[in-house]
XYZ file of C-alpha atoms in Angstrom:
594
model
C -22.695 -15.085 8.085
C -24.967 -12.151 8.742
C -23.641 -8.667 8.232
C -23.123 -6.474 11.280
C -23.852 -3.301 9.291
C -27.034 -1.684 8.146
C -28.319 -1.503 4.576
C -31.300 0.534 3.542
C -33.505 1.006 0.524
C -32.557 3.597 -2.059
C -35.334 5.011 -4.156
C -35.060 7.479 -6.994
C -35.388 10.561 -4.819
C -32.760 9.399 -2.356
C -30.176 8.487 -4.979
C -30.520 11.936 -6.521
C -29.842 13.540 -3.160
C -33.380 14.939 -2.841
C -33.742 15.403 0.903
C -35.813 18.568 0.959
C -38.973 17.218 2.580
C -37.580 15.498 5.635
C -40.767 16.016 7.608
C -42.621 13.686 5.254
C -40.271 10.805 6.048
C -41.264 8.233 8.668
C -39.485 8.754 11.978
C -38.836 5.065 12.511
C -38.797 2.761 9.502
C -35.843 0.510 10.265
C -34.982 -2.381 12.488
C -33.265 -2.074 15.825
C -29.675 -0.880 15.540
C -30.116 0.803 12.144
C -30.279 4.480 11.294
C -33.271 6.014 9.560
C -32.949 8.219 6.495
C -33.893 11.219 8.613
C -31.029 10.464 11.016
C -28.484 9.973 8.243
C -29.319 13.288 6.614
C -29.288 15.194 9.904
C -25.752 14.043 10.761
C -23.430 17.056 10.739
C -20.459 17.282 8.411
C -18.067 16.607 11.285
C -19.558 13.114 11.700
C -20.163 12.442 8.017
C -17.619 10.001 6.495
C -15.701 11.208 3.450
C -12.485 10.248 1.713
C -11.243 13.767 2.406
C -11.233 13.029 6.143
C -8.804 10.155 5.695
C -6.581 11.598 2.962
C -4.578 13.906 5.299
C -3.905 10.983 7.648
C -2.866 8.773 4.758
C -0.552 11.489 3.426
C 1.106 11.883 6.838
C 1.791 8.142 7.061
C 3.249 8.026 3.547
C 5.293 11.164 4.071
C 6.834 9.546 7.165
C 7.536 6.381 5.169
C 9.154 8.349 2.335
C 11.277 10.396 4.740
C 12.834 7.365 6.437
C 13.249 5.042 3.428
C 16.858 5.993 2.601
C 18.111 6.931 6.112
C 16.833 3.591 7.452
C 19.395 1.703 5.397
C 22.166 4.031 6.578
C 21.137 3.371 10.198
C 21.273 -0.400 9.699
C 24.703 -0.197 8.061
C 25.992 2.022 10.880
C 24.728 -0.305 13.610
C 26.093 -3.413 11.903
C 29.420 -1.681 11.332
C 29.672 -0.871 15.039
C 29.132 -4.524 15.872
C 31.696 -5.717 13.323
C 34.331 -3.210 14.450
C 33.641 -4.075 18.087
C 34.742 -7.627 17.301
C 37.950 -6.328 15.734
C 38.950 -5.506 12.169
C 38.276 -8.400 9.775
C 41.274 -10.181 8.308
C 42.738 -8.475 5.257
C 41.860 -4.932 6.378
C 44.450 -2.537 7.717
C 43.519 0.061 10.280
C 46.753 2.024 10.012
C 46.488 5.769 10.703
C 46.115 7.773 7.572
C 44.851 4.791 5.638
C 42.004 5.411 3.247
C 39.570 2.950 1.788
C 38.458 5.326 -0.932
C 40.004 3.163 -3.625
C 38.297 0.013 -2.394
C 34.889 1.566 -1.994
C 32.707 0.191 -4.796
C 29.386 1.244 -6.225
C 27.513 -1.031 -3.862
C 28.870 0.989 -0.915
C 28.489 4.425 -2.448
C 24.767 4.048 -2.930
C 24.275 4.157 0.847
C 25.546 7.735 1.060
C 23.042 10.402 1.977
C 21.363 12.752 -0.464
C 24.280 15.102 -0.152
C 26.844 12.388 -0.505
C 27.889 12.606 3.128
C 28.806 15.654 5.157
C 31.222 16.668 7.855
C 33.561 14.137 9.342
C 31.313 11.253 8.330
C 31.628 12.143 4.690
C 35.405 12.457 4.673
C 36.889 9.817 2.391
C 40.325 11.376 1.879
C 41.608 11.896 5.432
C 42.619 9.358 8.070
C 39.909 6.879 8.952
C 39.073 6.004 12.540
C 38.107 2.348 12.915
C 36.906 2.678 16.477
C 33.248 1.615 16.946
C 32.598 4.914 18.732
C 33.661 6.806 15.587
C 30.777 5.378 13.577
C 28.094 8.057 13.215
C 24.650 6.444 13.335
C 22.586 7.255 10.285
C 25.471 8.808 8.315
C 27.641 7.493 5.530
C 30.754 6.099 7.209
C 33.607 5.331 4.773
C 35.360 3.116 7.315
C 32.366 0.746 7.035
C 32.900 0.109 3.312
C 34.071 -3.478 3.378
C 32.445 -6.741 2.392
C 31.761 -8.048 5.909
C 29.457 -5.106 6.628
C 27.788 -5.368 3.224
C 27.214 -9.091 3.672
C 25.828 -8.737 7.190
C 23.535 -5.906 6.065
C 22.225 -7.968 3.159
C 21.474 -10.933 5.428
C 19.782 -8.811 8.090
C 17.658 -7.119 5.439
C 16.768 -10.491 3.933
C 15.704 -11.970 7.277
C 13.815 -8.809 8.194
C 11.918 -8.722 4.903
C 11.034 -12.408 5.236
C 9.759 -11.955 8.795
C 7.752 -8.841 7.972
C 6.522 -10.280 4.681
C 5.366 -13.643 6.044
C 3.640 -12.129 9.068
C 2.118 -9.454 6.843
C 0.705 -12.100 4.511
C -0.977 -13.779 7.482
C -2.265 -10.702 9.295
C -3.390 -8.521 6.379
C -6.568 -10.590 5.778
C -7.182 -10.596 9.542
C -7.164 -6.789 9.660
C -9.517 -6.712 6.684
C -11.920 -9.098 8.417
C -11.796 -7.081 11.628
C -12.576 -3.906 9.706
C -15.778 -5.493 8.389
C -16.834 -6.218 11.951
C -15.592 -3.212 13.946
C -15.441 -0.524 11.263
C -12.475 0.914 9.405
C -11.129 3.583 11.744
C -10.353 1.506 14.869
C -8.507 -1.328 13.064
C -6.619 1.241 10.990
C -5.558 3.108 14.141
C -4.633 -0.188 15.847
C -2.498 -1.363 12.894
C -0.801 2.042 12.665
C -0.108 1.946 16.425
C 1.528 -1.490 16.222
C 3.656 -0.263 13.335
C 4.545 2.787 15.455
C 5.812 0.474 18.211
C 8.253 -1.044 15.718
C 9.363 2.410 14.579
C 9.958 3.513 18.169
C 12.017 0.372 18.747
C 14.184 1.152 15.709
C 14.717 4.728 16.873
C 15.688 3.588 20.384
C 18.242 1.167 18.938
C 19.728 3.940 16.797
C 19.672 6.601 19.537
C 20.987 4.311 22.310
C 23.127 1.677 20.562
C 25.073 0.907 23.749
C 21.858 0.203 25.668
C 19.778 -1.696 23.099
C 21.224 -4.652 21.248
C 20.898 -4.779 17.471
C 18.871 -7.972 17.911
C 15.967 -5.796 19.011
C 15.595 -4.839 15.346
C 13.859 -8.188 14.833
C 11.133 -7.014 17.201
C 10.649 -4.035 14.882
C 10.335 -6.414 11.906
C 7.799 -8.517 13.836
C 5.765 -5.419 14.702
C 5.820 -4.354 11.073
C 4.608 -7.778 9.985
C 1.768 -7.953 12.524
C 0.636 -4.454 11.561
C 0.660 -5.428 7.885
C 2.816 -2.373 7.102
C 1.637 -0.136 4.261
C -0.416 -2.968 2.713
C -2.926 -2.932 5.585
C -3.022 0.868 5.671
C -3.754 0.901 1.943
C -6.358 -1.877 2.183
C -8.274 -0.271 5.064
C -8.056 3.190 3.521
C -9.471 1.783 0.285
C -12.230 0.053 2.267
C -13.086 3.406 3.850
C -13.200 4.978 0.386
C -15.530 2.228 -0.839
C -17.881 2.868 2.093
C -18.073 6.550 1.166
C -18.643 6.258 -2.571
C -20.922 4.756 -5.162
C -19.684 2.487 -7.940
C -19.127 5.207 -10.514
C -16.970 7.310 -8.125
C -14.933 4.497 -6.644
C -12.014 4.510 -9.090
C -11.383 8.188 -8.387
C -11.618 7.798 -4.597
C -9.172 4.897 -4.445
C -6.981 6.698 -6.965
C -6.698 9.580 -4.504
C -5.235 7.250 -1.892
C -2.788 5.729 -4.356
C -1.799 9.227 -5.475
C -1.278 10.221 -1.846
C 1.057 7.261 -1.379
C 3.123 8.162 -4.433
C 3.224 11.825 -3.394
C 4.607 10.835 0.001
C 7.256 8.691 -1.693
C 8.202 11.607 -3.952
C 8.220 14.433 -1.395
C 9.319 12.429 1.653
C 12.976 11.858 0.657
C 13.414 15.497 -0.376
C 11.816 16.793 2.825
C 13.835 14.350 4.897
C 17.053 15.389 3.147
C 16.525 19.065 3.908
C 15.416 18.284 7.452
C 18.506 16.160 8.069
C 20.733 19.057 7.037
C 18.868 21.740 8.985
C 21.050 24.292 10.738
C 23.958 23.646 8.385
C 24.954 20.346 9.994
C 23.931 16.748 9.551
C 21.165 15.557 11.886
C 20.035 12.154 10.585
C 18.102 11.199 13.722
C 15.962 14.334 13.420
C 14.383 12.706 10.360
C 13.226 9.728 12.432
C 11.975 11.889 15.296
C 9.917 13.946 12.854
C 8.520 10.802 11.237
C 7.432 9.528 14.658
C 5.648 12.821 15.359
C 3.849 12.603 12.007
C 2.689 9.061 12.755
C 1.501 9.940 16.268
C -0.379 12.957 14.925
C -1.961 10.813 12.215
C -3.124 8.182 14.726
C -4.567 10.882 17.005
C -6.365 12.435 14.032
C -7.794 9.011 13.205
C -9.061 8.313 16.701
C -10.535 11.716 17.522
C -11.557 13.361 14.254
C -12.104 10.863 11.414
C -15.748 9.662 11.456
C -16.439 5.955 11.086
C -17.699 4.936 7.645
C -19.677 1.879 8.774
C -22.765 1.804 10.991
C -22.975 -1.352 13.044
C -26.275 -2.990 13.869
C -27.050 -4.164 17.364
C -27.022 -7.956 16.879
C -23.916 -10.103 16.614
C -24.234 -13.626 15.389
C -20.704 -14.751 16.312
C -17.727 -13.602 18.309
C -14.701 -12.027 16.632
C -12.549 -15.034 17.633
C -15.021 -17.420 16.001
C -14.962 -15.385 12.795
C -11.175 -15.407 12.691
C -11.149 -19.182 13.203
C -13.487 -19.510 10.241
C -11.203 -17.233 8.247
C -8.334 -19.695 8.670
C -10.532 -22.778 8.346
C -10.080 -23.933 11.938
C -12.842 -26.049 13.473
C -14.035 -25.287 17.009
C -13.708 -28.866 18.291
C -10.094 -29.371 17.197
C -7.097 -29.537 19.520
C -4.298 -27.003 19.157
C -2.143 -29.515 17.267
C -5.025 -30.346 14.924
C -5.771 -26.687 14.413
C -2.198 -25.892 13.377
C -2.097 -28.936 11.101
C -5.454 -28.229 9.434
C -5.125 -24.456 9.145
C -5.344 -23.686 5.445
C -3.907 -20.374 4.175
C -6.075 -20.706 1.068
C -9.083 -19.960 3.275
C -7.810 -16.380 3.251
C -8.696 -16.245 -0.452
C -12.153 -17.782 -0.289
C -13.728 -14.357 -0.744
C -12.499 -14.541 -4.363
C -14.861 -17.483 -4.922
C -18.229 -16.202 -3.695
C -20.796 -18.909 -3.059
C -23.821 -16.612 -3.229
C -25.983 -17.948 -6.055
C -27.315 -14.507 -6.984
C -23.832 -13.159 -7.556
C -23.925 -13.884 -11.265
C -21.937 -16.195 -13.491
C -19.210 -13.642 -14.249
C -18.429 -12.501 -10.720
C -16.100 -15.347 -9.790
C -14.276 -15.130 -13.118
C -13.892 -11.360 -12.792
C -12.702 -11.482 -9.184
C -9.984 -14.039 -9.930
C -8.957 -12.207 -13.105
C -8.739 -8.797 -11.451
C -6.901 -10.194 -8.425
C -4.382 -11.838 -10.762
C -3.838 -8.623 -12.708
C -3.467 -6.552 -9.547
C -0.974 -9.015 -8.049
C 1.086 -9.143 -11.240
C 1.245 -5.336 -11.427
C 2.108 -4.953 -7.757
C 4.698 -7.744 -7.771
C 6.361 -6.442 -10.922
C 6.656 -2.930 -9.518
C 8.042 -4.209 -6.195
C 10.497 -6.499 -7.975
C 11.801 -3.689 -10.136
C 12.450 -1.146 -7.368
C 15.900 -2.237 -6.202
C 16.988 -3.418 -9.631
C 16.207 -0.014 -11.149
C 18.617 1.666 -8.729
C 21.353 -0.931 -9.225
C 21.031 -0.899 -13.017
C 21.038 2.892 -13.345
C 24.178 3.165 -11.192
C 25.874 0.396 -13.148
C 24.808 1.503 -16.639
C 24.833 5.294 -16.365
C 27.110 5.885 -13.376
C 24.356 7.618 -11.404
C 24.910 8.820 -7.881
C 22.374 9.747 -5.192
C 21.455 13.025 -6.885
C 20.526 11.401 -10.205
C 18.741 8.528 -8.466
C 16.766 11.022 -6.368
C 15.711 12.924 -9.490
C 14.602 9.675 -11.123
C 12.554 8.522 -8.105
C 10.932 11.932 -7.676
C 10.055 12.166 -11.389
C 8.504 8.688 -11.423
C 6.513 9.119 -8.219
C 5.284 12.599 -9.144
C 4.168 11.150 -12.482
C 2.323 8.362 -10.666
C 0.635 10.960 -8.485
C -0.486 12.951 -11.535
C -1.692 9.725 -13.187
C -3.897 8.659 -10.269
C -5.074 12.085 -9.096
C -5.280 13.896 -12.453
C -5.370 11.578 -15.463
C -7.674 8.953 -13.909
C -10.462 11.376 -12.835
C -10.208 13.192 -16.180
C -10.545 9.955 -18.157
C -13.596 8.934 -16.123
C -15.176 12.382 -16.509
C -14.707 12.394 -20.292
C -16.082 8.863 -20.576
C -19.174 9.631 -18.484
C -19.731 12.776 -20.517
C -19.544 10.772 -23.735
C -22.040 8.263 -22.308
C -24.474 11.018 -21.353
C -24.334 12.428 -24.869
C -25.217 8.984 -26.187
C -27.922 8.426 -23.541
C -26.107 5.418 -22.072
C -25.234 6.672 -18.602
C -27.987 4.699 -16.905
C -26.686 1.375 -18.255
C -23.103 1.722 -16.995
C -22.901 0.420 -13.419
C -20.700 -2.017 -11.556
C -17.656 -3.403 -13.356
C -17.924 -1.741 -16.762
C -16.085 -1.279 -20.046
C -14.268 1.813 -18.798
C -12.653 -0.193 -15.995
C -11.338 -2.741 -18.473
C -10.115 -0.039 -20.849
C -8.208 1.747 -18.071
C -6.619 -1.495 -16.860
C -5.510 -2.585 -20.334
C -4.189 0.858 -21.251
C -2.191 1.177 -18.038
C -0.720 -2.318 -18.431
C 0.375 -1.458 -21.968
C 2.081 1.670 -20.652
C 3.980 -0.571 -18.221
C 5.061 -2.803 -21.092
C 6.326 0.187 -23.090
C 8.038 1.672 -20.049
C 9.936 -1.475 -19.091
C 10.991 -2.177 -22.661
C 12.238 1.418 -22.627
C 14.231 0.702 -19.451
C 15.928 -2.206 -21.203
C 16.952 -0.320 -24.338
C 17.385 3.270 -23.083
C 20.892 4.391 -24.178
C 20.948 7.495 -21.977
C 19.838 8.466 -18.507
C 17.316 10.975 -19.892
C 15.531 8.280 -21.914
C 15.644 6.020 -18.867
C 13.778 8.669 -16.863
C 11.317 9.146 -19.745
C 10.636 5.399 -19.719
C 9.863 5.660 -16.010
C 7.383 8.463 -16.660
C 5.624 6.348 -19.304
C 5.533 3.344 -16.971
C 4.072 5.536 -14.201
C 0.704 5.437 -16.002
C 0.552 1.829 -14.819
C -0.428 3.159 -11.385
C -3.905 3.692 -12.869
C -4.222 -0.058 -13.408
C -3.346 -0.796 -9.789
C -6.026 1.579 -8.469
C -8.654 0.611 -11.059
C -8.287 -3.147 -10.623
C -8.634 -2.729 -6.863
C -11.677 -0.484 -7.204
C -13.270 -2.832 -9.743
C -13.010 -5.788 -7.372
C -14.943 -3.905 -4.695
C -17.869 -3.599 -7.114
C -18.211 -7.366 -7.332
C -18.881 -8.371 -3.710
C -21.381 -7.486 -1.012
C -20.575 -4.240 0.722
C -20.275 -6.061 4.070
C -17.312 -8.038 2.675
C -15.190 -5.180 1.333
C -12.642 -5.373 4.154
C -12.274 -9.125 3.791
C -11.850 -8.773 0.019
C -9.150 -6.103 0.248
C -7.501 -8.081 3.050
C -7.310 -11.116 0.745
C -5.876 -8.896 -1.969
C -3.346 -7.633 0.578
C -2.403 -11.269 1.278
C -1.624 -11.794 -2.417
C 0.350 -8.546 -2.520
C 2.311 -9.539 0.586
C 3.262 -12.846 -1.041
C 4.257 -10.990 -4.210
C 6.293 -8.586 -2.076
C 8.370 -11.543 -0.878
C 8.719 -13.505 -4.116
C 9.027 -10.826 -6.816
C 12.025 -8.872 -5.435
C 13.856 -12.147 -4.750
C 13.395 -13.405 -8.314
C 14.249 -10.015 -9.828
C 17.388 -9.587 -7.705
C 18.624 -13.114 -8.428
C 17.986 -12.675 -12.155
C 19.886 -9.400 -12.201
C 22.821 -10.815 -10.235
C 23.087 -13.782 -12.604
C 22.912 -11.699 -15.807
C 24.544 -8.386 -14.826
C 27.851 -9.369 -16.450
C 26.338 -10.571 -19.723
C 22.907 -8.972 -20.254
C 21.761 -6.743 -17.360
C 18.689 -5.619 -19.342
C 17.190 -9.111 -19.225
C 15.385 -8.498 -15.924
C 13.405 -5.621 -17.477
C 12.449 -7.770 -20.454
C 11.214 -10.417 -18.023
C 9.106 -7.885 -16.114
C 7.697 -6.575 -19.418
C 6.679 -10.160 -20.250
C 4.831 -10.317 -16.922
C 2.869 -7.218 -17.882
C 2.088 -8.757 -21.270
C 0.715 -11.757 -19.378
C -1.467 -9.395 -17.293
C -2.749 -7.800 -20.491
C -3.657 -11.209 -21.931
C -5.345 -12.240 -18.677
C -7.502 -9.101 -18.807
C -9.405 -10.593 -21.752
C -10.828 -13.203 -19.385
C -12.772 -10.479 -17.576
C -16.334 -9.701 -18.624
C -17.939 -6.296 -17.968
C -21.120 -6.900 -16.000
C -23.490 -4.036 -15.300
C -25.414 -6.228 -12.838
C -22.357 -6.969 -10.723
C -22.331 -3.801 -8.682
C -22.161 -4.400 -4.959
C -25.274 -2.323 -4.398
C -27.242 -4.263 -6.964
C -26.743 -7.480 -4.995
C -28.330 -6.114 -1.821
C -32.105 -6.172 -2.270
C -35.075 -5.982 0.048
C -38.126 -8.170 -0.041
C -39.563 -6.121 -2.916
C -36.472 -6.659 -5.072
C -35.356 -3.024 -4.759
C -31.624 -2.205 -4.432
C -30.096 -1.539 -1.045
C -27.083 0.678 -0.351
C -24.695 0.957 2.609
C -25.761 3.701 4.960
C -22.411 5.469 4.829
C -22.339 5.398 1.046
C -25.803 6.917 0.873
C -24.696 9.719 3.144
C -21.837 10.441 0.816
C -23.489 9.809 -2.539
C -23.670 13.503 -3.286
C -20.408 14.466 -1.612
C -17.518 11.987 -2.171
């Protein structure tokens, strides 16, 4: 399938950023629908794509996600509790005045308290409890809701919601990636963020007007999240934008910035949300959600009106968007609807990992599959460990919300430093060493540095999770998390390395396929980890961390299947009739700036 985007020749002067003699360039040396070198250089900085245009938007989205992560669970518990109490007190529970359920409240209930442990009347666990549905404060910790029926209903709703969002996300993430290759990165990113915003607005309406909107509307929010692809699509399209704006040797750093921005939002968001929810000296949980909505709306507006597109589309289109999506799912044009559903093959979403282009090189397919496997293992292991880490620390060390908040902030800040500080420094020192040894010109595409960074980060994950299992104190547990945070480098590097192995016109499809694998891992890994922990918590609760460490060891072993290939760079595979390398227009614009 022909690319819809323009590629142009890069000679020595252009790649060095030598654009001094523009008048000597031909005024029209490209085909219809393409930009000339003169035009690309004369584009002002406001219309010139750069990762620094998208980073503020990405930070806003992740800050909103971090702010609402903990309060969202409190909102669900509050809404479910209202429904349960509306049907009457469950058997075995007394609603006598002056009764207190403080003695029956277990650790599983206490973890839902806010950052401050509950405030005002909602945080009162010693006085009389009011079991009227109207007494439940939405978004607060409500001690009268601490009984098993509410916990069970919350667990089931969360399970169904995660399955709906996860399955739909696995299907639609590759679709968004494919659309971004055809229509550019900015519009699909804004569209996905807008669909996600619809789900967020639905959740807020349910919480703000519980008597008007049924709790069943929450499933519409889960569906919207799944169709939008959630943070997986935002990450995939942001990484695609970064790839468009950078050359091979800068790509790890650019994608690392986006990963660091995500971790920073997860670290700062809960703290900012906690202070915001207690503004004015009283608890205002819904203010957190209103602020998050404003941040998302502002980010979408910034995307649509200020962020320049990173891809330049040529005039001709060989096929319609619908036809391309049918091909993506392996659906033939002549089939009936029943035949289409029956023959649709989800594995077609991963066909980008097996490129059929004969000039791609013998190692490309091996490297793509290897890197995708490593990335999926790292992502799945991290997702699987998230809930278990909180449960284990509360069980083993008696942590409350304060200690858990310190742990999460320390780990996510460390991940931010790893991807924004350590990763660029390691690349800079390596390139400097190469230049001293006169080897810089031979290191392109997927190189030895990429493999070294991946293996080192995976080893840090192994050490960190073994540390989790055997840490005798909370301080050593936090230290293990800081060590494991270096594994974030492997996630960013493996993703960046994959983009060096395919044609630049297929970056969105590639990262969409990777998002599909991550979405599947997001469903399977937490389920396996949670079941393992529940089965072994009474005998050996550390076993789940040993199992995750074994997964990282497997990723380390798999990394030896990869082969550094200096000829595998995406730009090296695009050649003109004279055999000279071609480069995406947007990347050439940014070669001296991103």
